[in-house]
Amino acid sequence: MTRHENDVDVLIVGAGPVGLCCSRLLSRMGVANRVLERRSGLHTAPQAHVVSARSMEIFRAAGIPAEKTVAVATRPQDQGSIRWVQTLAGPVIGDLQLGSPERIMKTFASTPTPTMNIPQHRLEPVLFEAASDAGAGIDFEVEWLGARQREGGVVSEARNHNTSETLEIRSRYLLGCDGAGSPVRRALGIGMEGPAHVQSYLSVFVQGNLRHVVEEHPGLLYWHLDPLEPAVFIAHDIDSTWIFMHPYDPERVPQDSFTPERCRQLVEDAVGAEADFEIRETGFWQMTCQVANRYRDGRVFLVGDAAHRFPPTGGMGMNTGVADAFNLAWKIAAVLGGRADDRLLATYDQERQPVASVNAEQSLSNHLRMIEVVEALQVDPGLSPDEARAELRRLPEREERRNAVQAAIDAQREHFDMLGLDLGQHYERGALVPDGTPPPAPATSTFDFVPSTRPGSRLPHAWVEGEGGRVSTLDLVDPSRPTVICGAGGARWVAAAESLGLATHAIGDGAALADPRGEWQAISGIGPDGVLLVRPDGHVAWRDADGNSEPGAGLEAALAAVYCTTPNAAKPSPLRGASSSEAGGDAGAPSGRNR
């Protein structure tokens, strides 16, 4: 039996971190949405774990309290080191310290929300609660089967595995947030570009307290340098939760050879000490490095891993997906609210696909460069495994070789610290107005971040002060409508922005927001009469550095370019034409149509 469901503005397939983030953002922007998830619940095993500074900023913009994410994050003292070891018990062959005082100062000067380590199975409940509280309907054990597009919308077919009913759900848009194997992508026939196979891995979910094993050298990652059975341990929680990943060649080693007994022996050998642990799950996965050749088919969009699959080296997969979600959510809200033309949605993959390509290339480079550490060990490949292990045990006695290994490890820093790549995401074309300035010079490394207000850049962070105390410039951005940020001499910009229904802030001497330490002045790229137009996703859309434009006409022309409309065709009031409920802030749950 087929049951027809009520209409919803946006149907989201997949209740992973990206799907739940999409839902929360859309709800906050007044867009009714529903999430379908074929699993029976949220993930219970660790998967992704690096939550980048930019993702934390997006969670902040979505109104998710920082204390919620901090509460489920790995303890700071346990995530500051990456180790290369013979076994977990030691000895340590070399290590990489991530938290130097200079680096910490640089990070906190660049963002109010530094990168955190949060295992996915602990992050998802936070995002689920946020999406549910914002009014989304989230249905587990409901599998999306397919869809047909029609004038003005999409009709999806799904199966409720609890009732065996077939559901027909109508939506204005459909978002495929359904992971690397994306049924939505397959149904659309969208191809992937890039290597489909980089490396195969056995993954073992280990539950147990191993702190007594590593108490002298706590860390986040442990690269087990064994000549016969290399592996990596991910310490999601040293006291309870570990993932053991072992590379293998499926053409030489069949999967069924990894019996429960063999898997346990592999882990025990790599631990290298008496330890009480339980193997909760084992599985196999294939590392790929691919980006979809398009992110959109009519009213259907791919978001997150459905659109791109990276090697995990660098932790950019989920984080790229979270930024995809923010980029697409405000555009859908603007189109549904009558403020933008449908052509705005064409800028989604125009902006996000190049970012994914860069992140994929860097992730693959990180993976391939790890061989440099093994090469620096200078272990003769002709030795037997036992002889090679004995050679590794003699490494502490050989200062020159030990220094070469540490130098190779130090060269991996940008694998584990990619602040510049994360915060430096820049759109060259799309929903923005270029100002004729040259693009920023390529960074010498992925961890070098240079703030910029050139159109297409993420708005830089600086602390400014108002009547309510200190606030980040990122917090000035309204996630439901464009925001105007001007200098202290920008009263005329404020008046023009308010007449257009935009959020507006002036910063500088005598303005409502003070810049007591000159942080904003140093990075803003605008003078006292200058102005920035910032999109809801925090990227600069337009800049008049000296304020030479006529305010009303200048802003209207910029908005028309961003919204892909004709100047004066529509006033961009955030409250006019909202599809289901008023946009902005905690506007409350959308109408019951998405239940």
XYZ file of C-alpha atoms in Angstrom:
595
model
C 0.000 0.000 0.000
C 1.240 3.482 -0.845
C 0.498 6.273 1.605
C 0.769 9.875 0.438
C 2.570 12.091 2.924
C 2.118 15.821 3.384
C 4.280 18.217 1.414
C 7.536 19.514 2.825
C 9.840 22.205 1.498
C 13.043 20.131 1.650
C 13.404 16.372 1.994
C 16.813 15.296 3.309
C 18.042 11.746 2.761
C 20.540 10.745 5.457
C 20.751 11.536 9.174
C 24.522 11.659 9.487
C 26.318 14.811 10.631
C 25.844 16.596 7.289
C 22.151 15.748 6.940
C 21.412 16.775 10.521
C 23.394 19.994 10.090
C 21.447 20.755 6.890
C 18.214 20.224 8.765
C 19.158 22.490 11.671
C 20.313 25.281 9.350
C 17.218 25.112 7.154
C 14.882 25.139 10.138
C 16.621 28.185 11.568
C 16.091 29.895 8.228
C 12.384 29.121 8.251
C 12.435 26.221 5.796
C 10.333 23.190 6.746
C 12.273 19.976 6.271
C 12.126 16.283 6.939
C 14.974 13.780 7.280
C 14.787 10.129 6.203
C 17.298 7.601 7.529
C 17.304 3.934 6.593
C 19.259 2.938 9.724
C 17.423 2.194 12.950
C 19.241 4.964 14.816
C 22.347 7.112 14.985
C 25.814 5.649 14.610
C 27.050 3.786 17.674
C 30.642 3.237 16.503
C 33.293 5.908 15.915
C 33.833 7.070 12.366
C 34.870 10.635 11.483
C 36.380 12.438 14.449
C 38.089 15.695 13.437
C 35.698 18.655 13.661
C 37.495 21.572 12.053
C 37.475 25.182 13.179
C 35.193 26.103 10.274
C 32.700 23.367 11.154
C 32.697 24.572 14.748
C 32.007 28.096 13.456
C 29.074 26.779 11.421
C 27.662 24.942 14.446
C 27.994 28.236 16.330
C 26.114 30.063 13.557
C 23.433 27.367 13.727
C 22.886 28.196 17.392
C 24.340 24.984 18.810
C 25.805 25.854 22.229
C 29.561 25.304 22.468
C 29.159 23.524 25.774
C 27.242 20.766 23.965
C 30.136 19.973 21.643
C 32.881 20.535 24.209
C 31.173 18.074 26.545
C 31.567 15.212 24.048
C 35.035 16.108 22.741
C 38.257 14.259 23.496
C 40.103 15.711 26.498
C 42.547 18.420 25.327
C 45.496 16.739 27.037
C 44.824 13.563 25.037
C 44.663 15.097 21.559
C 47.824 17.168 21.337
C 50.207 14.498 20.029
C 50.548 12.148 17.080
C 52.871 9.204 17.768
C 54.857 6.759 15.637
C 55.470 3.651 17.697
C 56.624 0.057 17.547
C 53.616 -0.861 19.679
C 51.195 1.162 21.786
C 53.287 0.212 24.795
C 56.360 1.706 23.137
C 58.968 2.624 22.439
C 57.969 5.840 20.701
C 59.939 6.205 17.466
C 58.927 9.831 16.957
C 56.095 12.246 17.624
C 54.428 15.385 16.372
C 53.232 17.955 18.915
C 50.273 19.948 17.642
C 49.890 22.574 20.337
C 52.918 24.828 20.429
C 52.287 28.180 22.182
C 52.820 30.050 18.896
C 50.354 27.818 17.082
C 47.735 28.159 19.794
C 48.031 31.959 19.645
C 47.731 31.908 15.839
C 44.666 29.686 15.986
C 42.838 31.772 18.567
C 43.655 34.918 16.589
C 41.959 33.316 13.564
C 38.820 31.724 15.005
C 36.758 31.698 18.210
C 36.210 27.938 17.779
C 39.396 25.909 17.264
C 39.412 22.407 15.826
C 38.222 19.706 18.210
C 38.325 15.933 18.218
C 34.744 14.680 18.550
C 33.992 11.082 17.561
C 31.055 10.948 15.165
C 28.986 8.692 17.402
C 29.191 11.400 20.085
C 28.668 14.328 17.730
C 25.563 12.944 16.034
C 23.356 13.009 19.175
C 24.223 16.701 19.639
C 23.252 17.470 16.042
C 20.167 15.248 16.269
C 18.958 17.141 19.333
C 19.642 20.462 17.582
C 17.748 19.448 14.441
C 14.829 18.035 16.439
C 14.597 21.083 18.691
C 14.438 23.297 15.596
C 11.332 21.452 14.419
C 12.505 18.926 11.846
C 10.814 15.577 11.444
C 13.472 12.821 11.543
C 12.330 9.334 10.568
C 14.517 6.289 11.156
C 14.060 2.965 9.374
C 12.620 4.789 6.394
C 14.549 4.053 3.212
C 14.504 6.397 0.245
C 13.879 4.351 -2.893
C 13.779 6.859 -5.718
C 12.229 10.059 -6.993
C 10.728 11.678 -10.023
C 10.978 15.362 -10.699
C 8.057 17.418 -11.876
C 7.198 21.078 -12.355
C 7.896 22.831 -9.054
C 9.020 19.857 -7.024
C 10.159 16.288 -6.436
C 8.057 13.233 -5.606
C 10.041 10.697 -3.580
C 9.176 7.104 -2.853
C 10.313 5.577 0.432
C 9.680 2.437 2.437
C 8.933 2.376 6.143
C 10.643 -0.776 7.385
C 8.570 -0.801 10.581
C 5.191 -0.872 8.827
C 6.278 -2.150 5.372
C 4.357 0.775 3.892
C 5.497 2.558 0.783
C 5.434 6.330 1.251
C 5.109 9.020 -1.376
C 6.552 12.330 -0.195
C 6.360 15.577 -2.152
C 9.020 18.245 -1.630
C 10.239 21.390 -3.324
C 13.849 20.162 -3.136
C 15.621 16.909 -2.320
C 19.056 16.774 -0.665
C 21.159 13.626 -0.909
C 23.163 13.611 2.332
C 23.343 9.836 2.207
C 27.055 9.132 2.329
C 29.796 7.796 0.103
C 27.608 5.083 -1.452
C 24.762 7.599 -1.996
C 21.631 5.937 -3.443
C 20.516 9.429 -4.475
C 23.679 9.953 -6.525
C 23.363 6.535 -8.114
C 19.713 7.138 -8.982
C 20.667 10.366 -10.737
C 23.451 8.665 -12.672
C 26.005 11.244 -11.520
C 29.565 10.057 -12.027
C 32.612 10.471 -9.812
C 36.027 11.654 -10.970
C 39.274 10.502 -9.386
C 40.766 7.185 -8.218
C 38.124 4.722 -7.018
C 40.668 2.706 -5.060
C 43.629 4.037 -3.104
C 43.949 1.535 -0.249
C 41.877 -1.199 1.417
C 41.564 -1.410 5.195
C 40.391 -3.712 7.926
C 38.737 -1.618 10.642
C 38.332 -2.934 14.202
C 36.274 -1.146 16.846
C 38.094 -1.804 20.119
C 36.435 -1.007 23.429
C 38.612 -0.929 26.499
C 40.658 1.273 28.792
C 44.218 1.379 27.432
C 45.412 4.365 29.442
C 47.793 2.221 31.478
C 49.453 1.223 28.184
C 49.965 4.770 26.868
C 50.006 6.798 30.087
C 53.606 7.893 29.464
C 52.781 9.038 25.948
C 49.072 9.894 25.454
C 48.050 10.868 21.943
C 45.294 11.034 19.368
C 46.828 8.830 16.680
C 49.407 6.064 16.938
C 51.072 4.849 13.748
C 52.136 1.254 14.408
C 55.328 0.780 12.352
C 55.473 -2.957 11.947
C 57.196 -4.451 8.862
C 54.603 -7.212 8.505
C 51.380 -5.879 10.045
C 51.394 -2.038 9.975
C 48.377 -0.270 11.406
C 47.120 2.923 12.973
C 45.257 3.340 16.263
C 42.782 6.218 16.593
C 42.245 7.051 20.255
C 38.713 8.415 20.219
C 38.823 8.045 23.999
C 41.919 6.535 25.600
C 39.790 5.278 28.484
C 37.233 3.435 26.365
C 37.063 3.802 22.599
C 39.640 2.955 19.920
C 39.683 2.190 16.215
C 42.411 -0.069 14.821
C 42.961 0.200 11.054
C 45.117 -2.302 9.211
C 45.886 -1.919 5.484
C 45.701 -5.045 3.374
C 45.761 -6.073 -0.274
C 42.442 -7.770 -1.161
C 44.065 -9.429 -4.195
C 46.505 -11.279 -1.944
C 44.647 -11.471 1.373
C 40.971 -12.500 1.271
C 38.629 -10.810 3.707
C 37.518 -14.120 5.196
C 41.076 -14.716 6.393
C 40.492 -12.033 9.030
C 38.761 -14.330 11.490
C 37.777 -13.019 14.952
C 40.827 -14.802 16.360
C 43.183 -13.220 13.844
C 41.712 -9.754 14.352
C 42.193 -10.038 18.096
C 45.775 -11.245 17.622
C 46.534 -8.286 15.345
C 45.276 -5.862 17.987
C 47.080 -7.617 20.839
C 50.373 -7.604 18.945
C 50.007 -3.908 18.130
C 49.115 -3.032 21.749
C 52.243 -4.797 22.958
C 51.176 -5.174 26.599
C 48.607 -6.927 28.733
C 45.290 -5.184 28.214
C 41.628 -5.948 28.784
C 39.593 -4.994 25.735
C 36.618 -6.145 23.703
C 36.260 -6.140 19.940
C 32.838 -4.662 19.253
C 32.823 -4.620 15.463
C 35.013 -5.407 12.478
C 34.569 -4.230 8.927
C 36.298 -3.434 5.672
C 36.431 -0.222 3.753
C 38.058 1.132 0.656
C 39.841 4.471 0.578
C 38.923 6.525 -2.481
C 39.580 10.056 -3.691
C 36.701 11.217 -5.860
C 34.528 14.255 -6.505
C 31.147 14.172 -8.256
C 31.195 15.684 -11.725
C 28.108 17.690 -10.799
C 26.306 18.378 -7.528
C 22.855 19.114 -8.909
C 20.202 17.546 -11.071
C 17.220 19.886 -11.307
C 15.784 20.107 -7.810
C 18.012 17.393 -6.368
C 21.372 18.211 -4.748
C 24.272 16.147 -3.427
C 25.788 17.251 -0.118
C 28.755 15.913 1.858
C 30.169 12.449 1.162
C 27.502 11.904 -1.499
C 29.353 14.562 -3.522
C 32.960 13.815 -2.537
C 34.981 10.992 -0.985
C 38.434 11.755 0.426
C 41.150 9.751 2.121
C 40.725 10.386 5.871
C 44.270 11.751 6.115
C 43.546 15.299 7.213
C 39.962 14.769 8.347
C 38.407 16.976 5.670
C 35.535 14.747 4.527
C 32.813 15.543 7.039
C 34.057 19.101 7.430
C 33.795 19.813 3.717
C 30.251 18.447 3.906
C 29.295 20.746 6.784
C 30.456 23.753 4.746
C 28.482 22.383 1.762
C 25.401 22.375 3.967
C 25.769 26.021 4.995
C 26.444 27.095 1.411
C 23.313 25.403 0.095
C 20.913 26.052 2.984
C 20.862 29.856 2.762
C 20.454 29.701 -1.007
C 17.448 27.395 -0.810
C 15.949 29.597 1.910
C 16.443 32.708 -0.247
C 14.808 31.108 -3.292
C 11.874 29.691 -1.314
C 11.466 33.048 0.434
C 11.107 34.857 -2.889
C 14.241 36.893 -2.410
C 16.382 35.134 -5.011
C 16.047 33.650 -8.451
C 16.480 29.916 -8.949
C 19.751 30.727 -10.735
C 21.270 31.288 -7.292
C 21.160 27.517 -6.766
C 23.467 27.040 -9.747
C 26.220 28.694 -7.706
C 26.210 25.816 -5.184
C 28.426 23.413 -7.102
C 30.106 26.332 -8.850
C 31.480 27.333 -5.437
C 31.734 24.049 -3.588
C 33.084 21.682 -6.248
C 36.467 23.479 -6.537
C 36.823 23.388 -2.738
C 36.197 19.638 -2.742
C 38.743 19.121 -5.518
C 41.430 20.984 -3.553
C 40.592 19.117 -0.356
C 40.627 15.773 -2.161
C 44.026 16.486 -3.668
C 45.462 17.541 -0.310
C 43.993 14.517 1.484
C 45.506 12.183 -1.091
C 48.851 13.968 -0.852
C 48.775 13.568 2.930
C 48.197 9.842 2.548
C 50.968 9.340 0.003
C 53.510 11.396 1.951
C 53.241 9.147 4.995
C 55.641 6.776 3.223
C 58.399 9.335 3.896
C 58.477 8.273 7.559
C 58.890 4.601 6.638
C 61.636 5.462 4.140
C 63.502 7.455 6.803
C 63.667 4.332 8.979
C 66.069 2.861 6.399
C 65.066 -0.701 7.170
C 66.363 -3.077 4.516
C 63.285 -4.507 2.712
C 65.195 -7.774 2.256
C 65.170 -8.488 6.001
C 62.749 -10.956 7.509
C 59.974 -9.500 9.691
C 61.780 -10.538 12.873
C 65.050 -9.033 11.652
C 63.264 -5.818 10.635
C 61.643 -5.546 14.064
C 65.035 -6.022 15.697
C 66.403 -3.245 13.479
C 63.603 -0.923 14.653
C 64.398 -1.731 18.281
C 67.964 -0.501 17.696
C 66.761 2.852 16.339
C 67.102 4.734 19.686
C 70.832 3.947 19.609
C 71.313 5.520 16.169
C 71.096 9.264 16.559
C 71.533 10.215 12.904
C 68.807 7.857 11.717
C 66.559 8.826 14.628
C 66.916 12.497 13.682
C 66.090 11.675 10.058
C 62.901 9.911 11.163
C 61.864 12.851 13.331
C 62.545 15.249 10.436
C 60.278 13.135 8.213
C 57.607 13.217 10.908
C 57.913 16.990 11.299
C 57.355 17.282 7.538
C 53.895 15.723 8.031
C 52.650 18.704 10.055
C 50.272 20.025 7.415
C 48.571 16.616 7.398
C 47.406 17.286 10.947
C 47.120 21.078 11.021
C 45.267 22.506 8.028
C 43.944 25.763 9.452
C 44.812 27.664 6.283
C 43.003 25.186 4.055
C 40.028 25.100 6.414
C 39.484 28.818 6.987
C 40.987 29.956 3.694
C 38.210 28.506 1.525
C 37.735 31.130 -1.179
C 35.188 31.356 -3.975
C 36.414 32.952 -7.187
C 32.986 33.014 -8.823
C 29.431 32.397 -7.784
C 27.099 34.428 -5.582
C 29.510 37.331 -5.185
C 30.717 40.516 -6.847
C 34.473 40.537 -7.635
C 36.159 43.811 -6.759
C 39.002 43.548 -9.226
C 41.685 42.785 -6.664
C 44.053 39.919 -7.456
C 43.519 36.551 -5.791
C 45.599 35.899 -2.686
C 49.020 34.400 -3.267
C 49.012 30.613 -2.855
C 49.839 29.631 0.709
C 53.203 27.974 1.206
C 51.506 25.321 3.338
C 48.014 24.276 4.307
C 48.391 25.528 7.874
C 49.250 29.118 6.920
C 46.119 31.249 7.138
C 45.978 34.855 5.966
C 42.629 36.570 6.678
C 41.025 38.531 3.852
C 37.798 40.357 3.036
C 38.240 39.984 -0.722
C 34.829 38.918 -2.114
C 34.522 35.144 -1.878
C 36.525 34.887 1.355
C 35.212 33.810 4.710
C 34.708 36.900 6.881
C 37.759 37.177 9.173
C 37.351 36.768 12.908
C 38.241 39.599 15.274
C 36.996 40.473 18.739
C 35.027 43.734 18.931
C 33.170 45.222 21.868
C 29.653 46.568 22.263
C 27.188 47.216 25.052
C 26.776 43.484 25.612
C 30.508 42.872 25.895
C 33.012 41.188 23.608
C 31.750 39.542 20.410
C 33.379 37.908 17.396
C 32.832 39.540 14.030
C 31.572 36.107 12.919
C 28.702 36.456 15.388
C 27.604 39.663 13.661
C 26.552 37.706 10.575
C 22.823 36.972 10.406
C 22.414 33.390 9.102
C 19.006 34.241 7.603
C 19.848 37.331 5.532
C 22.836 39.325 4.237
C 24.698 41.514 6.709
C 26.323 44.882 6.135
C 29.499 45.619 8.118
C 30.925 49.107 7.709
C 33.448 51.437 9.263
C 32.780 54.091 11.878
C 31.923 56.633 9.163
C 29.283 54.418 7.604
C 26.041 55.965 8.890
C 24.777 56.232 5.324
C 25.463 52.522 4.781
C 23.541 51.690 7.942
C 20.534 53.697 6.761
C 20.580 52.131 3.297
C 20.985 48.607 4.699
C 18.104 49.030 7.140
C 15.838 50.287 4.354
C 16.580 47.047 2.479
C 15.886 44.848 5.492
C 19.496 43.841 6.025
C 21.348 43.290 9.267
C 23.927 46.013 9.823
C 26.869 46.803 12.098
C 29.374 49.649 12.235
C 32.805 49.079 13.815
C 35.314 51.708 14.896
C 35.823 54.817 17.005
C 32.457 56.292 17.934
C 30.493 53.408 16.384
C 28.227 50.992 18.233
C 30.997 48.400 18.149
C 34.490 49.362 19.281
C 37.742 47.894 18.041
C 39.891 48.617 21.126
C 42.909 46.540 20.096
C 42.736 47.444 16.412
C 42.264 43.777 15.435
C 39.454 44.447 12.997
C 41.140 47.479 11.485
C 44.242 45.403 10.788
C 42.410 42.722 8.808
C 39.158 44.285 7.571
C 40.484 45.614 4.270
C 38.140 48.618 4.468
C 38.528 52.202 5.618
C 36.282 54.223 7.969
C 33.828 54.855 5.105
C 34.166 51.380 3.587
C 31.631 48.566 3.630
C 31.290 44.794 3.329
C 28.213 42.837 2.309
C 28.405 39.414 3.955
C 26.307 36.425 2.932
C 24.394 34.360 5.517
C 27.088 31.666 5.301
C 29.756 34.150 6.405
C 31.450 34.662 3.040
C 32.010 38.197 1.794
C 29.786 38.897 -1.216
C 30.780 42.479 -2.040
C 33.303 45.038 -0.846
C 33.633 48.772 -1.326
C 36.882 49.357 0.538
C 36.704 53.174 0.478
C 32.925 53.610 0.395
C 32.857 55.440 -2.928
C 29.557 53.900 -4.077
C 26.178 55.521 -3.565
C 24.813 53.434 -0.665
C 21.319 52.634 -1.879
C 22.251 51.896 -5.467
C 25.463 50.143 -4.498
C 23.800 47.745 -2.097
C 20.854 47.085 -4.406
C 23.165 46.242 -7.291
C 25.271 43.966 -5.068
C 22.190 42.184 -3.722
C 20.848 41.688 -7.230
C 24.141 40.102 -8.282
C 24.228 37.854 -5.241
C 20.564 36.835 -5.509
C 20.728 36.545 -9.330
C 17.817 38.967 -9.689
C 17.195 42.248 -11.468
C 17.873 45.368 -9.341
C 14.684 46.667 -7.688
C 12.821 43.496 -8.656
C 12.333 42.499 -5.050
C 13.258 43.890 -1.687
C 15.346 41.333 0.224
C 13.400 41.503 3.456
C 14.136 38.328 5.434
C 10.510 38.102 6.563
C 8.803 38.518 3.209
C 7.782 35.389 1.366
C 9.159 32.895 3.895
C 7.888 29.489 2.896
C 6.752 28.014 6.174
C 7.599 30.201 9.109
C 9.402 33.408 9.865
C 13.105 33.237 9.214
C 15.973 34.111 11.463
C 17.056 33.471 15.026
C 15.193 30.776 16.918
C 12.015 31.365 14.977
C 10.532 28.230 16.436
C 9.383 25.070 14.729
C 8.176 25.309 11.159
C 4.579 24.381 10.480
C 3.456 20.829 11.069
C 3.678 20.047 7.372
C 7.014 18.334 7.936
C 5.826 16.006 10.625
